[in-house]
Each structure stands twice: as C-alpha cells, then as structure tokens.
Amino acid sequence: MSALTELCRQMASCHACGLAQQRTQVVPGEGADSAEVVFIGEAPGYNEDRLGRPFVGPAGAFLDELLALVGMSRQDVYIANVVKCRPPANRDPLPGEILACKPWLDRQLEMIGPKVVVTLGRFSLARFVPNESISKVHGKPRHVGDLICFPMYHPAAALHQGSLRKTLEEDMQRLPDVLKELKGAAEQGDRDNGGQQLALF
Ligand code: URA
C-alpha cells in the first residue's frame, strides 16, 4: 500500500469536525500518486458522499470534459477537495471545517509533490491565495511557495451560469503551456545551474 493510500485510509475515520456526523463516507481524493497537477475542489456533494469519490456528479462530468480538452484524464492527475466530507445540504464549508481538514490536504500535497495546483472555486483559491477575487485571478498562474497555483472557476459555476463554461474552457487550455514552460525552465535551470524567470508568471 502506498503512503498516500494509507493516508486516505486514515482519513476515512476522521472525526476532527462536525461534518463527520452527517457524512455517508469521507471523500479523500484519487488519482496518480505522483501527479504533476493536482485539482482541488471545495467539498463533496451528494454523489461524492454516496460513492466516496471526488467529482462524480454533474460538475465532475464537466471536469472530465475539461481534462479531455487538454488530452488529460483522471488517471494523469490527482483530484481532491479542501474539505473531505459533505456539508449538509451542500452549504459552504465553515472556516472551522476548512481548518480541521487542512492537515489532510497538506499531507496529500506533501506526498504527491505536484508542480501545479489547480484551484477550483473560491474556497480552494483562498486556501492558497487569500483575499483574491476569483473573477480577477482565474486563468493566471502564480508562484505560491514551491508550487504554481493556477486558479480556475469551479466547474459547478458553469452549470448555473452558462457563460462561465467558455471561461473555464479557455483557462483550462492554458494549462499545457504552464506545464511546458515549467519543464523548459527546469531544463534551462539545469543547464545554467540556476533558476530563471518564467515568462508566464
Ligand atoms: N464539488 C466539489 O467541490 N467537489 C466535489 O468533489 C464535487 C463537487
């Protein structure tokens, strides 16, 4: 069993916040153990709570479409949430719930070691870039510590507001360039034996 699988197994019995009382099951996350790109949503909804898997409802179907748009599938990335248990009636996660779940997400990211974190929606964005409006920063990658944070709207937002579908598609289509530039910079860095400024960021 990989260390990440073991971590997810431990999450299944978490009682760090009140969400444990009403969940059907914890939704730890899934995907490639050493994915270069991790997508982070908000919290499980009805379908995720039933199946124990992230993004398996209508928002997940759109996320699959977005991934396919750039030649990716779920197996190529890792998908997780800021909060691992479903808030009742899909309400917003509370600050205390986000805080209680933080160590799990921190450990996941440490173990996976992604290059890019794609934040889906405002709660995920706030976890990496506090006090920024998603309407201002979506589609614009930025350094956050050792990571590149790539903010996107939440796929569910496009289900309620059709005009955001195109925005999400356009933002997603920038992801390969971000990865390409990171690779180019790493190779150049190896040659120069020093870092170099990335044009995109
Ligand atoms: N919305 C999320 O933020 N996460 C899921 O897993 C499903 C819907």
Short mmCIF file of C-alpha atoms and ligand atoms in Angstrom, two decimals:
data_model
loop_
_atom_site.label_atom_id
_atom_site.label_comp_id
_atom_site.label_asym_id
_atom_site.label_seq_id
_atom_site.Cartn_x
_atom_site.Cartn_y
_atom_site.Cartn_z
CA MET A 1 0.00 0.00 0.00
CA SER A 2 1.41 3.42 -0.92
CA ALA A 3 1.86 6.06 1.78
CA LEU A 4 -0.84 8.13 0.07
CA THR A 5 -3.30 5.23 0.08
CA GLU A 6 -2.54 4.70 3.76
CA LEU A 7 -3.18 8.41 4.42
CA CYS A 8 -6.55 8.15 2.64
CA ARG A 9 -7.36 5.08 4.74
CA GLN A 10 -6.66 7.09 7.90
CA MET A 11 -8.88 9.93 6.67
CA ALA A 12 -11.82 7.54 6.47
CA SER A 13 -12.14 7.54 10.26
CA CYS A 14 -11.55 11.29 10.82
CA HIS A 15 -13.79 12.98 13.40
CA ALA A 16 -11.95 16.30 13.53
CA CYS A 17 -15.10 18.34 12.83
CA GLY A 18 -18.88 18.11 12.96
CA LEU A 19 -19.20 17.02 9.32
CA ALA A 20 -18.29 13.50 10.46
CA GLN A 21 -21.76 13.14 12.00
CA GLN A 22 -23.74 13.54 8.78
CA ARG A 23 -21.47 12.17 6.08
CA THR A 24 -22.05 8.81 4.46
CA GLN A 25 -18.32 8.49 3.95
CA VAL A 26 -15.14 10.54 3.67
CA VAL A 27 -14.04 11.50 0.14
CA PRO A 28 -10.25 11.58 0.39
CA GLY A 29 -9.36 12.14 -3.27
CA GLU A 30 -7.98 9.98 -6.06
CA GLY A 31 -5.61 9.89 -8.99
CA ALA A 32 -1.94 9.45 -9.73
CA ASP A 33 0.24 9.17 -6.60
CA SER A 34 2.89 11.46 -8.06
CA ALA A 35 0.75 13.64 -10.31
CA GLU A 36 2.30 16.83 -11.67
CA VAL A 37 -1.08 18.52 -11.45
CA VAL A 38 -3.50 18.38 -8.54
CA PHE A 39 -7.04 19.74 -8.91
CA ILE A 40 -8.60 20.91 -5.67
CA GLY A 41 -12.33 21.49 -5.35
CA GLU A 42 -14.44 22.67 -2.47
CA ALA A 43 -16.20 19.76 -0.76
CA PRO A 44 -18.02 16.58 -1.72
CA GLY A 45 -21.64 16.85 -2.80
CA TYR A 46 -24.45 14.30 -2.76
CA ASN A 47 -22.98 11.93 -5.36
CA GLU A 48 -19.45 12.09 -3.96
CA ASP A 49 -20.71 11.39 -0.43
CA ARG A 50 -22.52 8.27 -1.72
CA LEU A 51 -19.63 6.94 -3.78
CA GLY A 52 -16.63 8.13 -1.74
CA ARG A 53 -15.04 9.59 -4.88
CA PRO A 54 -14.44 13.25 -5.82
CA PHE A 55 -16.26 14.98 -8.67
CA VAL A 56 -18.53 12.16 -9.79
CA GLY A 57 -21.70 14.24 -10.27
CA PRO A 58 -22.57 16.79 -12.96
CA ALA A 59 -19.67 19.11 -12.03
CA GLY A 60 -17.37 16.10 -12.31
CA ALA A 61 -18.66 15.27 -15.77
CA PHE A 62 -17.72 18.80 -16.85
CA LEU A 63 -14.32 18.46 -15.17
CA ASP A 64 -13.77 15.27 -17.21
CA GLU A 65 -14.63 17.24 -20.36
CA LEU A 66 -12.18 19.97 -19.40
CA LEU A 67 -9.44 17.42 -18.82
CA ALA A 68 -10.16 15.79 -22.19
CA LEU A 69 -9.86 19.19 -23.83
CA VAL A 70 -6.15 19.20 -22.97
CA GLY A 71 -5.60 15.49 -23.62
CA MET A 72 -5.71 14.50 -19.97
CA SER A 73 -7.78 12.09 -17.94
CA ARG A 74 -8.32 11.50 -14.24
CA GLN A 75 -5.53 8.94 -14.22
CA ASP A 76 -2.99 11.63 -15.19
CA VAL A 77 -3.80 13.99 -12.33
CA TYR A 78 -4.91 13.92 -8.71
CA ILE A 79 -8.30 15.28 -7.66
CA ALA A 80 -9.11 16.26 -4.09
CA ASN A 81 -11.13 18.75 -2.09
CA VAL A 82 -10.42 21.36 0.57
CA VAL A 83 -12.96 19.64 2.81
CA LYS A 84 -13.25 15.86 2.66
CA CYS A 85 -16.80 15.40 3.97
CA ARG A 86 -20.08 16.67 2.55
CA PRO A 87 -21.50 19.76 4.26
CA PRO A 88 -25.23 19.24 4.96
CA ALA A 89 -27.46 20.36 2.07
CA ASN A 90 -24.29 21.34 0.18
CA ARG A 91 -23.85 24.51 2.20
CA ASP A 92 -20.50 26.32 2.07
CA PRO A 93 -17.82 24.78 4.26
CA LEU A 94 -17.30 26.70 7.52
CA PRO A 95 -13.91 28.18 8.44
CA GLY A 96 -13.55 25.67 11.32
CA GLU A 97 -14.24 22.76 8.95
CA ILE A 98 -11.67 24.01 6.45
CA LEU A 99 -9.14 24.38 9.26
CA ALA A 100 -9.88 20.92 10.67
CA CYS A 101 -9.33 19.38 7.23
CA LYS A 102 -6.19 21.39 6.42
CA PRO A 103 -3.66 18.85 7.77
CA TRP A 104 -5.10 16.16 5.46
CA LEU A 105 -4.72 18.29 2.35
CA ASP A 106 -1.28 19.47 3.46
CA ARG A 107 -0.12 15.85 3.84
CA GLN A 108 -1.61 14.87 0.49
CA LEU A 109 0.25 17.66 -1.25
CA GLU A 110 3.49 16.82 0.56
CA MET A 111 3.22 13.19 -0.55
CA ILE A 112 2.17 13.86 -4.14
CA GLY A 113 4.59 16.75 -4.66
CA PRO A 114 2.78 18.35 -7.62
CA LYS A 115 4.23 21.16 -9.69
CA VAL A 116 0.88 22.81 -10.26
CA VAL A 117 -2.20 23.08 -8.09
CA VAL A 118 -5.36 23.99 -9.99
CA THR A 119 -7.78 25.56 -7.55
CA LEU A 120 -11.44 25.08 -8.48
CA GLY A 121 -13.59 27.80 -6.97
CA ARG A 122 -13.14 30.40 -4.28
CA PHE A 123 -12.66 28.19 -1.23
CA SER A 124 -9.83 26.34 -2.89
CA LEU A 125 -8.31 29.60 -4.16
CA ALA A 126 -8.45 31.10 -0.65
CA ARG A 127 -6.50 28.13 0.68
CA PHE A 128 -3.52 29.15 -1.50
CA VAL A 129 -4.10 32.82 -2.29
CA PRO A 130 -6.12 34.55 0.44
CA ASN A 131 -8.12 37.71 -0.23
CA GLU A 132 -8.16 37.50 -4.01
CA SER A 133 -11.27 37.57 -6.12
CA ILE A 134 -11.60 34.63 -8.46
CA SER A 135 -13.05 36.85 -11.17
CA LYS A 136 -9.76 38.77 -11.17
CA VAL A 137 -7.21 35.98 -10.96
CA HIS A 138 -8.73 33.00 -12.79
CA GLY A 139 -6.55 31.65 -15.58
CA LYS A 140 -3.45 33.44 -14.24
CA PRO A 141 -0.79 31.15 -12.79
CA ARG A 142 1.29 32.39 -9.88
CA HIS A 143 4.03 31.09 -7.64
CA VAL A 144 2.92 30.06 -4.15
CA GLY A 145 5.90 28.66 -2.28
CA ASP A 146 7.30 25.78 -4.35
CA LEU A 147 4.08 25.42 -6.29
CA ILE A 148 2.41 27.11 -9.19
CA CYS A 149 -1.17 27.91 -8.28
CA PHE A 150 -3.48 28.03 -11.28
CA PRO A 151 -6.86 29.43 -10.24
CA MET A 152 -10.00 28.42 -12.11
CA TYR A 153 -13.70 28.85 -11.51
CA HIS A 154 -15.47 25.86 -10.02
CA PRO A 155 -16.92 23.63 -12.79
CA ALA A 156 -20.30 23.73 -11.00
CA ALA A 157 -20.37 27.51 -11.54
CA ALA A 158 -20.69 26.90 -15.28
CA LEU A 159 -23.69 24.66 -14.68
CA HIS A 160 -25.50 27.58 -13.05
CA GLN A 161 -24.07 30.36 -15.21
CA GLY A 162 -23.64 29.15 -18.77
CA SER A 163 -21.29 31.96 -19.81
CA LEU A 164 -18.61 30.60 -17.46
CA ARG A 165 -18.32 27.40 -19.49
CA LYS A 166 -16.27 29.16 -22.15
CA THR A 167 -14.14 30.89 -19.50
CA LEU A 168 -13.37 27.55 -17.86
CA GLU A 169 -12.52 26.00 -21.23
CA GLU A 170 -10.23 28.87 -22.15
CA ASP A 171 -8.47 28.78 -18.78
CA MET A 172 -8.01 25.03 -18.98
CA GLN A 173 -6.46 25.37 -22.41
CA ARG A 174 -3.67 27.43 -20.86
CA LEU A 175 -2.64 24.58 -18.57
CA PRO A 176 -0.43 22.75 -21.12
CA ASP A 177 1.51 25.98 -21.70
CA VAL A 178 2.06 26.37 -17.97
CA LEU A 179 3.42 22.82 -17.76
CA LYS A 180 5.52 23.27 -20.89
CA GLU A 181 7.03 26.44 -19.55
CA LEU A 182 7.79 24.80 -16.21
CA LYS A 183 9.59 21.96 -17.99
CA GLY A 184 11.51 24.36 -20.20
CA ALA A 185 12.53 26.39 -17.16
CA ALA A 186 13.67 23.28 -15.29
CA GLU A 187 15.82 22.17 -18.25
CA GLN A 188 17.23 25.65 -18.70
CA GLY A 189 17.83 25.79 -14.95
CA ASP A 190 19.76 22.50 -15.15
CA ARG A 191 21.93 23.91 -17.93
CA ASP A 192 22.53 27.22 -16.19
CA ASN A 193 22.75 25.67 -12.78
CA GLY A 194 20.48 28.44 -11.59
CA GLY A 195 16.83 29.46 -11.70
CA GLN A 196 15.39 31.57 -14.44
CA GLN A 197 12.40 33.83 -14.59
CA LEU A 198 9.33 32.25 -16.16
CA ALA A 199 7.63 34.36 -18.79
CA LEU A 200 4.11 33.27 -17.89
CA PHE A 201 4.23 34.03 -14.20
N1 URA B 1 -17.77 19.88 -5.95
C1 URA B 1 -16.59 19.88 -5.31
O1 URA B 1 -16.06 20.93 -4.96
N2 URA B 1 -16.01 18.72 -5.08
C2 URA B 1 -16.51 17.56 -5.45
O2 URA B 1 -15.89 16.54 -5.21
C3 URA B 1 -17.74 17.59 -6.13
C4 URA B 1 -18.37 18.75 -6.37
#
